[in-house]
Structures are given as C-alpha cells and as structure tokens.
C-alpha cells in the first residue's frame, strides 16, 4: 500500500507534503509525486520514479509555491513504475489533479467509454481513468468538483482512497474513500490528509 498526503491552509504546502511522504516511506513504494496550486494560480504536477529524495531533486528550480497541495507515493498495480504512471494524474485539460490508493477494477470499461468520446491517456494506470471521468462529468454537467466526484464514484467498482484538486477552485481538496483508509486532520485554519 502506498501513501497519500494533502494540505490546505495558510502555510506553504510543499514542505508539509514532503515531510508527510517521508513519514510514509517505510511502506515501500516505487515513485513519488506532488501537485500544488501555485501563488499565480497554476496547477503544477511534479513526479518521478524512485524515492521522495528524487522528487526533491526534481523540483529544484521549479515553482513549488502554494498553500494547497496533494502528494503520493505509488506502489504500482496497473502500469510499470515510471514518471508517466506516477501520481498525481492530470485530467486532459489539466484543470484537475488526482492521487489514488487502491485499484479501479472496472477501469478498462471506463477507459474505452472515455476513449470513444475522444479522451486521450498519458499513462497505463487505472487511476488516470478516474480523473478523466471526473472531468468528463464535470464538463458535461457544469457542476462543482464535489458533485462530479460523487457521480464519478457511482460508476467505479473497486477500493480507493482519493484526493482531487481543481485549479479553478484553490480553496478545496475533495477526498473520498471506499474499502481503503483515509484520515482527515483538522487544524486551526488548515486541513491535512495523512494516510
Ligand atoms: N492502482 C494505482 C496505480 O497503479 C494506485 C496504486 C497505489 O495504490 O499506489 O497507479
């Protein structure tokens, strides 16, 4: 099992996320990544194969600003360990980014459905299907992220803990779980997702 960390509050998210990932390193994993909504409203995703230390080297000289972020250590189940298969995964428009622990059992059916609608995939993971499905539902219904996630998860068979961010709504992280643990930490003016 891999790790999820999320932060939203007033502090810089990146150091908190990295500290959280390091605490989860004992579990074993093959890649690590982070998504942050920067101070200038970009949704930046950085991910590498290897250790959290490799991720830290990778982001040197990159924009790691932002008071909201999600981070992940991956234990591959669908798709080899690689930067493309590491989490977070962007949606096609790069408006949404998602991390996931677990397995989407019916990902192949969902992927075919989305491909038929023109969606292209950058990874071999089951996880990317979920972020594309969320985007598809959000765009087609013009609904908020929370509702889109709820509708998407109705179509999903499997076990999961997920966290999703929306570039256009930098005040929220949507998280959900089924048959997989996830904890919400409530601080003063801040929330954490340690798992
Ligand atoms: N099934 C997902 C993948 O292969 C998540 C694996 C995990 O729990 O780290 O990317």
CSV table of C-alpha atoms and ligand atoms in Angstrom, one decimal:
chain,number,residue,atom,x,y,z
A,1,UNK,CA,0.0,0.0,0.0
A,2,UNK,CA,1.2,3.5,-0.8
A,3,UNK,CA,0.8,6.9,0.7
A,4,UNK,CA,-1.4,9.9,0.4
A,5,UNK,CA,-0.8,13.4,1.9
A,6,UNK,CA,-2.8,16.5,1.4
A,7,UNK,CA,-2.6,20.0,2.8
A,8,UNK,CA,-4.8,23.1,2.6
A,9,UNK,CA,-4.3,26.1,4.9
A,10,UNK,CA,-2.2,29.2,5.3
A,11,UNK,CA,1.2,27.7,5.3
A,12,UNK,CA,3.4,26.7,2.4
A,13,UNK,CA,2.1,23.2,1.4
A,14,UNK,CA,5.2,21.7,-0.2
A,15,UNK,CA,7.4,21.2,2.9
A,16,UNK,CA,4.5,19.7,4.8
A,17,UNK,CA,3.7,17.3,2.0
A,18,UNK,CA,7.3,16.2,1.7
A,19,UNK,CA,7.5,15.6,5.4
A,20,UNK,CA,4.3,13.6,5.2
A,21,UNK,CA,5.6,11.5,2.3
A,22,UNK,CA,8.8,10.8,4.2
A,23,UNK,CA,6.9,9.5,7.2
A,24,UNK,CA,5.1,7.1,4.9
A,25,UNK,CA,8.3,5.8,3.2
A,26,UNK,CA,8.5,2.7,5.5
A,27,UNK,CA,5.7,1.2,3.5
A,28,UNK,CA,7.7,0.7,0.3
A,29,UNK,CA,6.8,2.4,-3.0
A,30,UNK,CA,8.2,2.9,-6.5
A,31,UNK,CA,7.6,6.6,-7.3
A,32,UNK,CA,6.5,9.8,-5.8
A,33,UNK,CA,4.7,13.0,-6.8
A,34,UNK,CA,3.2,16.2,-5.8
A,35,UNK,CA,0.6,18.7,-7.1
A,36,UNK,CA,0.3,22.3,-6.0
A,37,UNK,CA,-1.8,25.3,-6.9
A,38,UNK,CA,0.8,28.0,-7.1
A,39,UNK,CA,0.6,31.5,-5.9
A,40,UNK,CA,0.0,32.6,-9.5
A,41,UNK,CA,-2.9,30.1,-9.9
A,42,UNK,CA,-1.1,27.4,-11.9
A,43,UNK,CA,-1.8,23.7,-11.1
A,44,UNK,CA,1.7,22.2,-11.1
A,45,UNK,CA,2.3,18.5,-11.1
A,46,UNK,CA,5.8,17.1,-10.4
A,47,UNK,CA,6.5,13.4,-10.3
A,48,UNK,CA,9.4,10.9,-10.5
A,49,UNK,CA,10.2,7.3,-10.4
A,50,UNK,CA,12.2,6.4,-7.3
A,51,UNK,CA,12.4,7.9,-3.9
A,52,UNK,CA,11.0,11.1,-2.2
A,53,UNK,CA,14.6,12.4,-2.3
A,54,UNK,CA,14.5,12.0,-6.1
A,55,UNK,CA,11.3,14.1,-6.2
A,56,UNK,CA,13.1,16.7,-4.1
A,57,UNK,CA,16.0,16.9,-6.6
A,58,UNK,CA,13.5,17.0,-9.5
A,59,UNK,CA,11.7,20.1,-8.2
A,60,UNK,CA,14.8,22.2,-7.6
A,61,UNK,CA,14.4,25.5,-9.5
A,62,UNK,CA,10.7,24.7,-10.1
A,63,UNK,CA,7.8,26.6,-8.7
A,64,UNK,CA,6.8,24.9,-5.5
A,65,UNK,CA,4.7,27.8,-4.1
A,66,UNK,CA,1.2,27.3,-2.9
A,67,UNK,CA,-0.9,26.8,0.3
A,68,UNK,CA,-2.8,23.8,-1.2
A,69,UNK,CA,-1.4,20.5,-2.4
A,70,UNK,CA,-1.6,16.7,-2.6
A,71,UNK,CA,1.2,14.2,-2.7
A,72,UNK,CA,1.6,10.5,-3.2
A,73,UNK,CA,3.9,7.5,-3.0
A,74,UNK,CA,2.9,4.8,-5.5
A,75,UNK,CA,3.0,1.1,-5.4
A,76,UNK,CA,2.3,0.1,-8.9
A,77,UNK,CA,-0.6,-2.2,-9.6
A,78,UNK,CA,-1.5,-1.1,-13.2
A,79,UNK,CA,1.4,0.1,-15.4
A,80,UNK,CA,5.1,-0.1,-14.7
A,81,UNK,CA,6.9,2.2,-12.3
A,82,UNK,CA,7.6,5.3,-14.5
A,83,UNK,CA,7.2,9.1,-14.3
A,84,UNK,CA,4.1,8.9,-16.6
A,85,UNK,CA,2.4,6.3,-14.4
A,86,UNK,CA,3.3,8.1,-11.1
A,87,UNK,CA,0.7,10.1,-9.4
A,88,UNK,CA,-0.8,12.8,-9.3
A,89,UNK,CA,-2.5,12.4,-12.7
A,90,UNK,CA,-3.9,15.4,-14.6
A,91,UNK,CA,-7.2,15.4,-16.4
A,92,UNK,CA,-7.0,16.2,-20.1
A,93,UNK,CA,-7.5,19.9,-19.7
A,94,UNK,CA,-5.0,19.9,-16.8
A,95,UNK,CA,-7.7,21.6,-14.6
A,96,UNK,CA,-7.9,18.7,-12.2
A,97,UNK,CA,-5.2,16.6,-10.5
A,98,UNK,CA,-5.8,13.3,-8.6
A,99,UNK,CA,-4.0,10.9,-6.4
A,100,UNK,CA,-5.3,7.4,-5.6
A,101,UNK,CA,-4.5,4.4,-3.4
A,102,UNK,CA,-6.1,1.2,-4.4
A,103,UNK,CA,-7.5,-0.4,-7.6
A,104,UNK,CA,-10.2,0.6,-10.0
A,105,UNK,CA,-11.4,-2.8,-11.1
A,106,UNK,CA,-13.6,-1.7,-14.0
A,107,UNK,CA,-11.1,0.8,-15.3
A,108,UNK,CA,-10.8,-0.9,-18.8
A,109,UNK,CA,-14.6,-0.4,-19.5
A,110,UNK,CA,-14.5,3.2,-18.3
A,111,UNK,CA,-11.4,3.9,-20.3
A,112,UNK,CA,-13.0,2.5,-23.5
A,113,UNK,CA,-16.0,4.7,-22.9
A,114,UNK,CA,-13.9,7.8,-22.5
A,115,UNK,CA,-11.6,7.0,-25.5
A,116,UNK,CA,-14.8,6.7,-27.6
A,117,UNK,CA,-15.6,10.3,-26.5
A,118,UNK,CA,-12.1,11.5,-27.6
A,119,UNK,CA,-10.2,11.3,-24.4
A,120,UNK,CA,-6.5,10.5,-24.7
A,121,UNK,CA,-4.5,8.9,-21.9
A,122,UNK,CA,-0.9,9.5,-20.9
A,123,UNK,CA,-0.5,6.6,-18.6
A,124,UNK,CA,-1.2,2.9,-18.2
A,125,UNK,CA,-2.8,3.3,-14.8
A,126,UNK,CA,-6.3,2.6,-13.6
A,127,UNK,CA,-6.1,5.9,-11.7
A,128,UNK,CA,-5.9,8.2,-14.8
A,129,UNK,CA,-9.3,6.8,-15.9
A,130,UNK,CA,-10.9,8.2,-12.7
A,131,UNK,CA,-9.6,11.8,-13.1
A,132,UNK,CA,-10.7,11.8,-16.8
A,133,UNK,CA,-14.1,10.5,-15.8
A,134,UNK,CA,-14.4,13.3,-13.2
A,135,UNK,CA,-13.5,15.9,-15.8
A,136,UNK,CA,-15.9,14.5,-18.3
A,137,UNK,CA,-18.8,14.5,-15.8
A,138,UNK,CA,-17.9,18.0,-14.6
A,139,UNK,CA,-17.7,19.5,-18.0
A,140,UNK,CA,-20.8,17.9,-19.3
A,141,UNK,CA,-23.0,18.9,-16.4
A,142,UNK,CA,-21.3,22.1,-15.4
A,143,UNK,CA,-21.3,21.1,-11.8
A,144,UNK,CA,-18.9,21.6,-8.9
A,145,UNK,CA,-16.0,19.2,-8.2
A,146,UNK,CA,-17.6,17.6,-5.2
A,147,UNK,CA,-20.7,16.6,-7.2
A,148,UNK,CA,-18.6,15.5,-10.1
A,149,UNK,CA,-16.6,13.2,-7.9
A,150,UNK,CA,-19.7,11.8,-6.2
A,151,UNK,CA,-21.2,11.0,-9.6
A,152,UNK,CA,-18.0,9.5,-11.0
A,153,UNK,CA,-17.5,7.2,-8.0
A,154,UNK,CA,-21.0,5.8,-8.6
A,155,UNK,CA,-19.6,4.3,-11.8
A,156,UNK,CA,-16.5,2.9,-10.2
A,157,UNK,CA,-16.0,-0.6,-8.9
A,158,UNK,CA,-13.0,-1.1,-6.6
A,159,UNK,CA,-11.2,0.0,-3.5
A,160,UNK,CA,-9.9,3.5,-3.2
A,161,UNK,CA,-8.8,6.5,-1.2
A,162,UNK,CA,-8.5,9.5,-3.5
A,163,UNK,CA,-7.8,13.2,-3.2
A,164,UNK,CA,-8.6,15.7,-6.1
A,165,UNK,CA,-7.7,19.3,-6.7
A,166,UNK,CA,-9.3,21.9,-9.0
A,167,UNK,CA,-7.1,24.6,-10.4
A,168,UNK,CA,-10.1,26.9,-10.7
A,169,UNK,CA,-11.1,26.4,-7.0
A,170,UNK,CA,-7.9,26.7,-5.0
A,171,UNK,CA,-9.8,26.6,-1.7
A,172,UNK,CA,-10.8,22.9,-1.7
A,173,UNK,CA,-9.5,19.4,-1.9
A,174,UNK,CA,-12.1,16.7,-2.4
A,175,UNK,CA,-11.3,13.4,-0.8
A,176,UNK,CA,-13.2,10.1,-0.7
A,177,UNK,CA,-12.6,6.5,0.3
A,178,UNK,CA,-14.1,3.1,0.0
A,179,UNK,CA,-12.6,-0.1,1.5
A,180,UNK,CA,-9.4,1.8,1.9
A,181,UNK,CA,-8.4,4.1,4.9
A,182,UNK,CA,-8.2,7.8,4.8
A,183,UNK,CA,-7.9,10.3,7.7
A,184,UNK,CA,-8.8,14.0,7.8
A,185,UNK,CA,-6.7,16.1,10.2
A,186,UNK,CA,-8.4,19.4,11.3
A,187,UNK,CA,-6.1,22.2,12.4
A,188,UNK,CA,-6.6,25.8,13.1
A,189,UNK,CA,-7.4,27.3,9.7
A,190,UNK,CA,-6.0,24.2,8.0
A,191,UNK,CA,-6.8,20.6,7.0
A,192,UNK,CA,-4.5,17.7,6.4
A,193,UNK,CA,-4.9,14.4,4.7
A,194,UNK,CA,-2.5,11.9,6.1
A,195,UNK,CA,-2.7,8.3,5.2
B,1,LIG,N1,-3.6,1.4,-8.9
B,1,LIG,C1,-2.9,2.6,-8.9
B,1,LIG,C2,-1.7,2.6,-9.7
B,1,LIG,O1,-1.2,1.5,-10.1
B,1,LIG,C3,-2.6,3.0,-7.4
B,1,LIG,C4,-1.6,2.1,-6.8
B,1,LIG,C5,-1.3,2.5,-5.4
B,1,LIG,O2,-2.2,2.2,-4.5
B,1,LIG,O3,-0.2,3.1,-5.2
B,1,LIG,O4,-1.2,3.6,-10.0
